[in-house]
Amino acid sequence: MRKLPPLHALRAFEAAARHLHFARAADELGLTPTAISHQVRQLEAILGVELFCRFPRPVRLSPAGEKLFPVLRTALDQIAGTIDQLSVTAPGAPLRLSVTMAFASRWLMPRLPRLREETGLNITVEAADLPADLHASDIDMAIRYAAEPDGRADWHRLFADAIIPVCVPGLIKTAPPLAPDEVLSLPLLEYRWKTASSNAPSWGRWHAHAGAAAPLPAAAQSFSEEIHAIDAAVSGQGAALASQHLVADLLKAGELVQLSDIALPGLTYWAVFLPTHPHKDRLEHLLGWLRA
C-alpha cells in the first residue's frame, strides 16, 4: 500500500511552489493564504523536511522542495490530462488561445479568417498581457514572447523577432534607409516594456547600438503599451521602435516604412501547451499552421 500524504496538502504545496506565492496559490485553489500555509506545514511535518525557505522574503523553495516540486507537478498534470481524456468533450469545442493584446491586434486578427478557413479549427482568442497559467486555467495554448522556454510545458519556436524603427512615409523627406542621426531627429515615440530588463527595446539602446553621433533627444510622447506606440506611429505622430512581426502588414501595405536596417535583437515568439493535453492533435494542427 502506497504511503502518500493527503492530496489537499500536495495540491497546496504544488500551487504555492508554482507561484512562489501563498496568496496566489490560495486564489487558485479557492482557499485563504492561512489555509495554504497550514496545509504546507502539515506536509512538511509528515515529510520531516522544510519545503520552503520563508526568510528572507520572497519565499523560495528549499532543496527538498526543489526535488519534490517537478515530480509532483508532472504527476498532477498527468492525472489532470487523463481525467480530461476520460471526460466527454465535444470534438469541435473551441480551442482557447491566449495572446498579448499587441499580438492579437496586429498579427492574429488579420489572419484569423484564414486560420479558420485553412484549418477548420474553432478558436476563441483570449487577449491579455498577463501570462497565462496553463496549469491552472482553461487556456489550451499560449503565444508567448520570451528568450528561452521555462520548462513547465512544451514550448515550440514560431519565429525570432527584431525591433525596428518605423514611421509613416510622409514624415521623412528622403527614402530609407536613413542615417542614425536622421532617424533620431524625428519625434520619438516610446513605450514601457512589460518587464524591467536591460534588453528592453528603447531609443537609448538603439542610439548606442547604431553608434549615433548626436545626443539622444527626449521622447516626444510616451505610452504604457507597445500597441499604442504603433498606433501613434500609424497616425503620423512620430517614429516608433516596434516588433517587425507586429508591423509586417503595415509595412507591406505602405502605411509604415522601416527607417533603418539597424535593428535591436528581439526575443522569440513561442507556442506553448501542455504535453498531456487531451486535444494535442488539434493543437499540433494549429501549431503547424502558425509555423507555416
Short mmCIF file of C-alpha atoms in Angstrom, two decimals:
data_model
loop_
_atom_site.label_atom_id
_atom_site.label_comp_id
_atom_site.label_asym_id
_atom_site.label_seq_id
_atom_site.Cartn_x
_atom_site.Cartn_y
_atom_site.Cartn_z
CA MET A 1 0.00 0.00 0.00
CA ARG A 2 1.42 3.40 -1.06
CA LYS A 3 2.34 5.84 1.71
CA LEU A 4 1.13 9.18 0.40
CA PRO A 5 0.42 12.45 2.22
CA PRO A 6 -3.10 13.93 1.92
CA LEU A 7 -3.92 15.11 -1.59
CA HIS A 8 -5.05 18.54 -0.36
CA ALA A 9 -1.61 19.14 1.17
CA LEU A 10 0.15 18.04 -2.01
CA ARG A 11 -2.05 20.33 -4.13
CA ALA A 12 -1.43 23.26 -1.79
CA PHE A 13 2.33 22.75 -1.97
CA GLU A 14 2.34 22.37 -5.78
CA ALA A 15 0.34 25.58 -6.29
CA ALA A 16 2.48 27.53 -3.79
CA ALA A 17 5.69 26.21 -5.40
CA ARG A 18 4.46 27.07 -8.90
CA HIS A 19 3.55 30.63 -7.97
CA LEU A 20 6.21 31.05 -5.25
CA HIS A 21 3.46 32.98 -3.52
CA PHE A 22 1.00 31.64 -0.94
CA ALA A 23 -1.71 34.24 -1.66
CA ARG A 24 -1.76 33.45 -5.40
CA ALA A 25 -1.92 29.73 -4.64
CA ALA A 26 -4.85 30.46 -2.33
CA ASP A 27 -6.68 32.39 -5.08
CA GLU A 28 -6.18 29.48 -7.49
CA LEU A 29 -7.49 26.84 -5.07
CA GLY A 30 -10.27 28.96 -3.55
CA LEU A 31 -8.68 28.98 -0.10
CA THR A 32 -7.16 31.54 2.22
CA PRO A 33 -3.39 32.10 2.43
CA THR A 34 -3.59 30.87 6.03
CA ALA A 35 -5.12 27.58 4.84
CA ILE A 36 -2.39 27.15 2.22
CA SER A 37 0.28 27.81 4.84
CA HIS A 38 -1.36 25.34 7.23
CA GLN A 39 -1.55 22.60 4.58
CA VAL A 40 2.08 23.14 3.54
CA ARG A 41 3.14 22.98 7.21
CA GLN A 42 1.16 19.75 7.53
CA LEU A 43 3.02 18.27 4.54
CA GLU A 44 6.37 19.41 5.95
CA ALA A 45 5.53 17.74 9.28
CA ILE A 46 4.62 14.47 7.55
CA LEU A 47 7.81 14.50 5.45
CA GLY A 48 10.05 15.79 8.23
CA VAL A 49 11.65 18.43 5.99
CA GLU A 50 11.14 22.11 5.19
CA LEU A 51 9.87 22.64 1.64
CA PHE A 52 10.20 26.43 1.57
CA CYS A 53 12.76 28.95 2.75
CA ARG A 54 10.42 31.59 4.11
CA PHE A 55 13.00 34.14 5.28
CA PRO A 56 14.34 36.40 4.00
CA ARG A 57 11.45 37.30 1.68
CA PRO A 58 10.45 36.50 -1.02
CA VAL A 59 9.63 32.86 -0.33
CA ARG A 60 11.64 30.29 -2.28
CA LEU A 61 11.89 26.52 -2.49
CA SER A 62 14.27 24.67 -0.21
CA PRO A 63 16.47 21.89 -1.67
CA ALA A 64 13.82 19.35 -0.60
CA GLY A 65 11.09 21.47 -2.18
CA GLU A 66 13.06 21.75 -5.43
CA LYS A 67 13.30 17.95 -5.50
CA LEU A 68 9.61 17.33 -4.81
CA PHE A 69 8.04 20.09 -6.94
CA PRO A 70 8.83 18.87 -10.51
CA VAL A 71 7.83 15.29 -9.67
CA LEU A 72 4.56 16.38 -8.10
CA ARG A 73 3.80 18.89 -10.89
CA THR A 74 4.29 16.21 -13.57
CA ALA A 75 2.15 13.70 -11.66
CA LEU A 76 -0.73 16.17 -11.21
CA ASP A 77 -0.51 17.19 -14.89
CA GLN A 78 -0.72 13.54 -15.93
CA ILE A 79 -3.70 12.93 -13.65
CA ALA A 80 -5.50 16.02 -14.99
CA GLY A 81 -4.70 15.04 -18.59
CA THR A 82 -6.03 11.51 -18.15
CA ILE A 83 -9.21 12.79 -16.48
CA ASP A 84 -9.72 15.20 -19.39
CA GLN A 85 -9.32 12.33 -21.85
CA LEU A 86 -11.91 10.27 -19.96
CA SER A 87 -14.35 13.17 -19.84
CA VAL A 88 -16.87 13.63 -22.62
CA THR A 89 -15.61 16.63 -24.60
CA ALA A 90 -17.14 17.77 -27.87
CA PRO A 91 -14.55 17.30 -30.64
CA GLY A 92 -15.47 20.69 -32.09
CA ALA A 93 -15.21 22.61 -28.82
CA PRO A 94 -13.28 25.86 -29.33
CA LEU A 95 -9.58 25.93 -28.59
CA ARG A 96 -8.76 28.78 -26.23
CA LEU A 97 -5.69 30.66 -27.47
CA SER A 98 -4.02 33.17 -25.14
CA VAL A 99 -2.05 36.01 -26.78
CA THR A 100 -0.90 39.51 -25.84
CA MET A 101 -3.02 42.50 -26.79
CA ALA A 102 -0.46 43.70 -29.36
CA PHE A 103 -0.05 40.27 -30.97
CA ALA A 104 -3.82 39.82 -31.14
CA SER A 105 -4.43 43.21 -32.73
CA ARG A 106 -1.54 43.43 -35.16
CA TRP A 107 -0.76 39.82 -36.08
CA LEU A 108 -3.55 37.40 -35.26
CA MET A 109 -6.73 39.33 -36.09
CA PRO A 110 -5.88 39.92 -39.78
CA ARG A 111 -5.03 36.22 -40.15
CA LEU A 112 -7.89 34.74 -38.10
CA PRO A 113 -10.34 34.22 -41.01
CA ARG A 114 -7.62 32.43 -42.98
CA LEU A 115 -6.71 30.33 -39.95
CA ARG A 116 -10.31 29.13 -39.56
CA GLU A 117 -10.73 28.50 -43.29
CA GLU A 118 -7.48 26.59 -43.78
CA THR A 119 -7.51 24.55 -40.55
CA GLY A 120 -11.23 24.15 -39.82
CA LEU A 121 -10.43 24.90 -36.17
CA ASN A 122 -12.76 26.85 -33.93
CA ILE A 123 -10.62 29.34 -32.00
CA THR A 124 -11.51 31.52 -29.02
CA VAL A 125 -8.95 34.31 -28.59
CA GLU A 126 -8.08 35.37 -25.03
CA ALA A 127 -6.14 38.63 -25.35
CA ALA A 128 -4.33 39.76 -22.20
CA ASP A 129 -0.85 40.97 -21.33
CA LEU A 130 -0.64 38.89 -18.14
CA PRO A 131 1.00 35.47 -18.63
CA ALA A 132 -1.44 32.56 -18.94
CA ASP A 133 -1.05 29.76 -16.41
CA LEU A 134 -1.72 26.62 -18.45
CA HIS A 135 -1.70 24.51 -15.28
CA ALA A 136 -4.48 26.41 -13.56
CA SER A 137 -6.76 27.74 -16.31
CA ASP A 138 -8.79 26.56 -19.29
CA ILE A 139 -6.31 28.04 -21.79
CA ASP A 140 -5.31 25.41 -24.37
CA MET A 141 -2.37 27.21 -26.00
CA ALA A 142 -0.49 30.42 -25.31
CA ILE A 143 1.66 32.50 -27.63
CA ARG A 144 4.50 33.82 -25.52
CA TYR A 145 7.34 36.26 -26.19
CA ALA A 146 10.45 35.10 -24.36
CA ALA A 147 14.15 34.44 -24.80
CA GLU A 148 14.04 30.81 -23.66
CA PRO A 149 11.43 28.21 -22.56
CA ASP A 150 10.80 27.96 -18.84
CA GLY A 151 10.47 24.16 -18.90
CA ARG A 152 6.95 23.96 -17.44
CA ALA A 153 5.24 22.88 -20.69
CA ASP A 154 6.01 22.06 -24.32
CA TRP A 155 7.48 25.18 -25.97
CA HIS A 156 7.56 25.30 -29.78
CA ARG A 157 9.54 28.03 -31.54
CA LEU A 158 7.49 30.05 -34.02
CA PHE A 159 9.78 32.88 -35.14
CA ALA A 160 12.58 35.06 -33.83
CA ASP A 161 11.97 38.78 -33.70
CA ALA A 162 13.80 42.06 -34.27
CA ILE A 163 12.90 45.57 -33.12
CA ILE A 164 12.95 48.07 -35.99
CA PRO A 165 12.40 51.86 -36.29
CA VAL A 166 9.28 52.78 -38.29
CA CYS A 167 7.16 55.80 -39.18
CA VAL A 168 4.69 56.94 -41.85
CA PRO A 169 6.21 57.79 -45.29
CA GLY A 170 5.02 61.39 -45.07
CA LEU A 171 7.21 62.10 -42.06
CA ILE A 172 10.50 61.76 -43.97
CA LYS A 173 11.86 63.69 -46.95
CA THR A 174 14.29 61.07 -48.29
CA ALA A 175 13.80 57.37 -48.95
CA PRO A 176 15.07 54.92 -46.30
CA PRO A 177 17.45 53.78 -45.07
CA LEU A 178 18.22 56.91 -43.09
CA ALA A 179 21.39 57.64 -41.17
CA PRO A 180 21.05 57.14 -37.39
CA ASP A 181 21.11 60.88 -36.69
CA GLU A 182 18.34 61.43 -39.26
CA VAL A 183 16.18 58.80 -37.53
CA LEU A 184 16.77 60.40 -34.15
CA SER A 185 15.84 63.84 -35.47
CA LEU A 186 12.23 62.66 -35.86
CA PRO A 187 9.69 62.89 -33.00
CA LEU A 188 10.39 59.75 -30.99
CA LEU A 189 7.59 57.59 -29.60
CA GLU A 190 8.45 55.33 -26.69
CA TYR A 191 6.57 52.81 -24.57
CA ARG A 192 7.10 51.00 -21.29
CA TRP A 193 8.39 47.45 -21.74
CA LYS A 194 6.41 44.72 -19.98
CA THR A 195 9.28 43.77 -17.65
CA ALA A 196 12.24 45.66 -16.23
CA SER A 197 15.12 44.35 -18.33
CA SER A 198 18.37 45.63 -19.82
CA ASN A 199 17.18 44.08 -23.09
CA ALA A 200 14.01 46.18 -23.21
CA PRO A 201 13.66 47.99 -26.57
CA SER A 202 14.34 51.69 -26.13
CA TRP A 203 15.64 54.59 -28.14
CA GLY A 204 18.57 54.73 -25.73
CA ARG A 205 19.57 51.18 -26.68
CA TRP A 206 19.01 51.88 -30.38
CA HIS A 207 21.09 55.09 -30.11
CA ALA A 208 24.02 53.14 -28.60
CA HIS A 209 23.57 50.19 -31.00
CA ALA A 210 23.56 52.48 -34.04
CA GLY A 211 26.60 54.45 -32.85
CA ALA A 212 24.79 57.76 -33.37
CA ALA A 213 26.94 60.87 -33.01
CA ALA A 214 24.25 63.30 -31.86
CA PRO A 215 22.97 63.23 -28.27
CA LEU A 216 19.80 61.23 -27.65
CA PRO A 217 16.81 63.61 -27.72
CA ALA A 218 13.93 63.35 -25.30
CA ALA A 219 10.92 61.33 -26.41
CA ALA A 220 8.07 63.32 -27.94
CA GLN A 221 5.45 61.00 -26.46
CA SER A 222 5.43 58.04 -24.05
CA PHE A 223 2.92 55.19 -23.82
CA SER A 224 2.28 52.32 -21.45
CA GLU A 225 1.68 49.82 -24.28
CA GLU A 226 3.56 48.92 -27.46
CA ILE A 227 0.32 48.76 -29.44
CA HIS A 228 -0.42 52.41 -28.57
CA ALA A 229 3.03 53.50 -29.78
CA ILE A 230 2.42 51.63 -33.07
CA ASP A 231 -1.00 53.28 -33.44
CA ALA A 232 0.57 56.68 -32.80
CA ALA A 233 3.21 55.98 -35.48
CA VAL A 234 0.48 55.00 -37.96
CA SER A 235 -1.31 58.29 -37.26
CA GLY A 236 1.88 60.21 -38.12
CA GLN A 237 2.86 61.33 -34.62
CA GLY A 238 6.46 60.14 -34.84
CA ALA A 239 8.85 57.21 -35.13
CA ALA A 240 8.47 54.09 -33.00
CA LEU A 241 10.55 51.03 -32.27
CA ALA A 242 8.34 48.03 -32.97
CA SER A 243 8.41 44.26 -33.39
CA GLN A 244 8.99 43.52 -37.06
CA HIS A 245 6.28 40.85 -36.93
CA LEU A 246 3.69 43.19 -35.42
CA VAL A 247 4.22 45.84 -38.13
CA ALA A 248 4.82 43.46 -41.06
CA ASP A 249 1.35 44.00 -42.55
CA LEU A 250 1.63 47.78 -42.12
CA LEU A 251 4.99 47.79 -43.92
CA LYS A 252 3.62 45.63 -46.72
CA ALA A 253 0.62 47.96 -47.16
CA GLY A 254 2.88 51.03 -47.22
CA GLU A 255 1.27 52.55 -44.13
CA LEU A 256 4.65 52.48 -42.38
CA VAL A 257 8.23 52.37 -43.65
CA GLN A 258 11.30 50.88 -41.98
CA LEU A 259 13.64 53.79 -41.38
CA SER A 260 16.91 51.91 -40.99
CA ASP A 261 18.43 48.48 -41.39
CA ILE A 262 19.83 48.85 -37.87
CA ALA A 263 17.63 46.75 -35.59
CA LEU A 264 17.69 45.69 -31.96
CA PRO A 265 17.60 41.95 -31.34
CA GLY A 266 14.16 40.91 -30.11
CA LEU A 267 13.01 37.82 -28.28
CA THR A 268 11.26 34.77 -29.76
CA TYR A 269 7.58 34.01 -30.25
CA TRP A 270 6.68 30.54 -28.89
CA ALA A 271 3.56 28.39 -28.96
CA VAL A 272 3.14 26.72 -25.56
CA PHE A 273 0.82 23.92 -24.45
CA LEU A 274 0.80 21.02 -22.02
CA PRO A 275 2.14 17.67 -23.26
CA THR A 276 -0.81 15.88 -21.61
CA HIS A 277 -3.48 17.96 -23.35
CA PRO A 278 -6.42 15.73 -24.42
CA HIS A 279 -6.68 17.53 -27.79
CA LYS A 280 -2.98 17.59 -28.54
CA ASP A 281 -3.64 16.57 -32.15
CA ARG A 282 -5.68 19.74 -32.75
CA LEU A 283 -3.05 21.87 -31.01
CA GLU A 284 -0.33 20.37 -33.21
CA HIS A 285 -2.52 21.14 -36.25
CA LEU A 286 -2.75 24.76 -35.07
CA LEU A 287 1.00 24.81 -34.39
CA GLY A 288 1.73 23.65 -37.94
CA TRP A 289 -0.42 26.46 -39.37
CA LEU A 290 1.24 29.10 -37.18
CA ARG A 291 4.67 27.94 -38.27
CA ALA A 292 3.69 27.96 -41.94
#
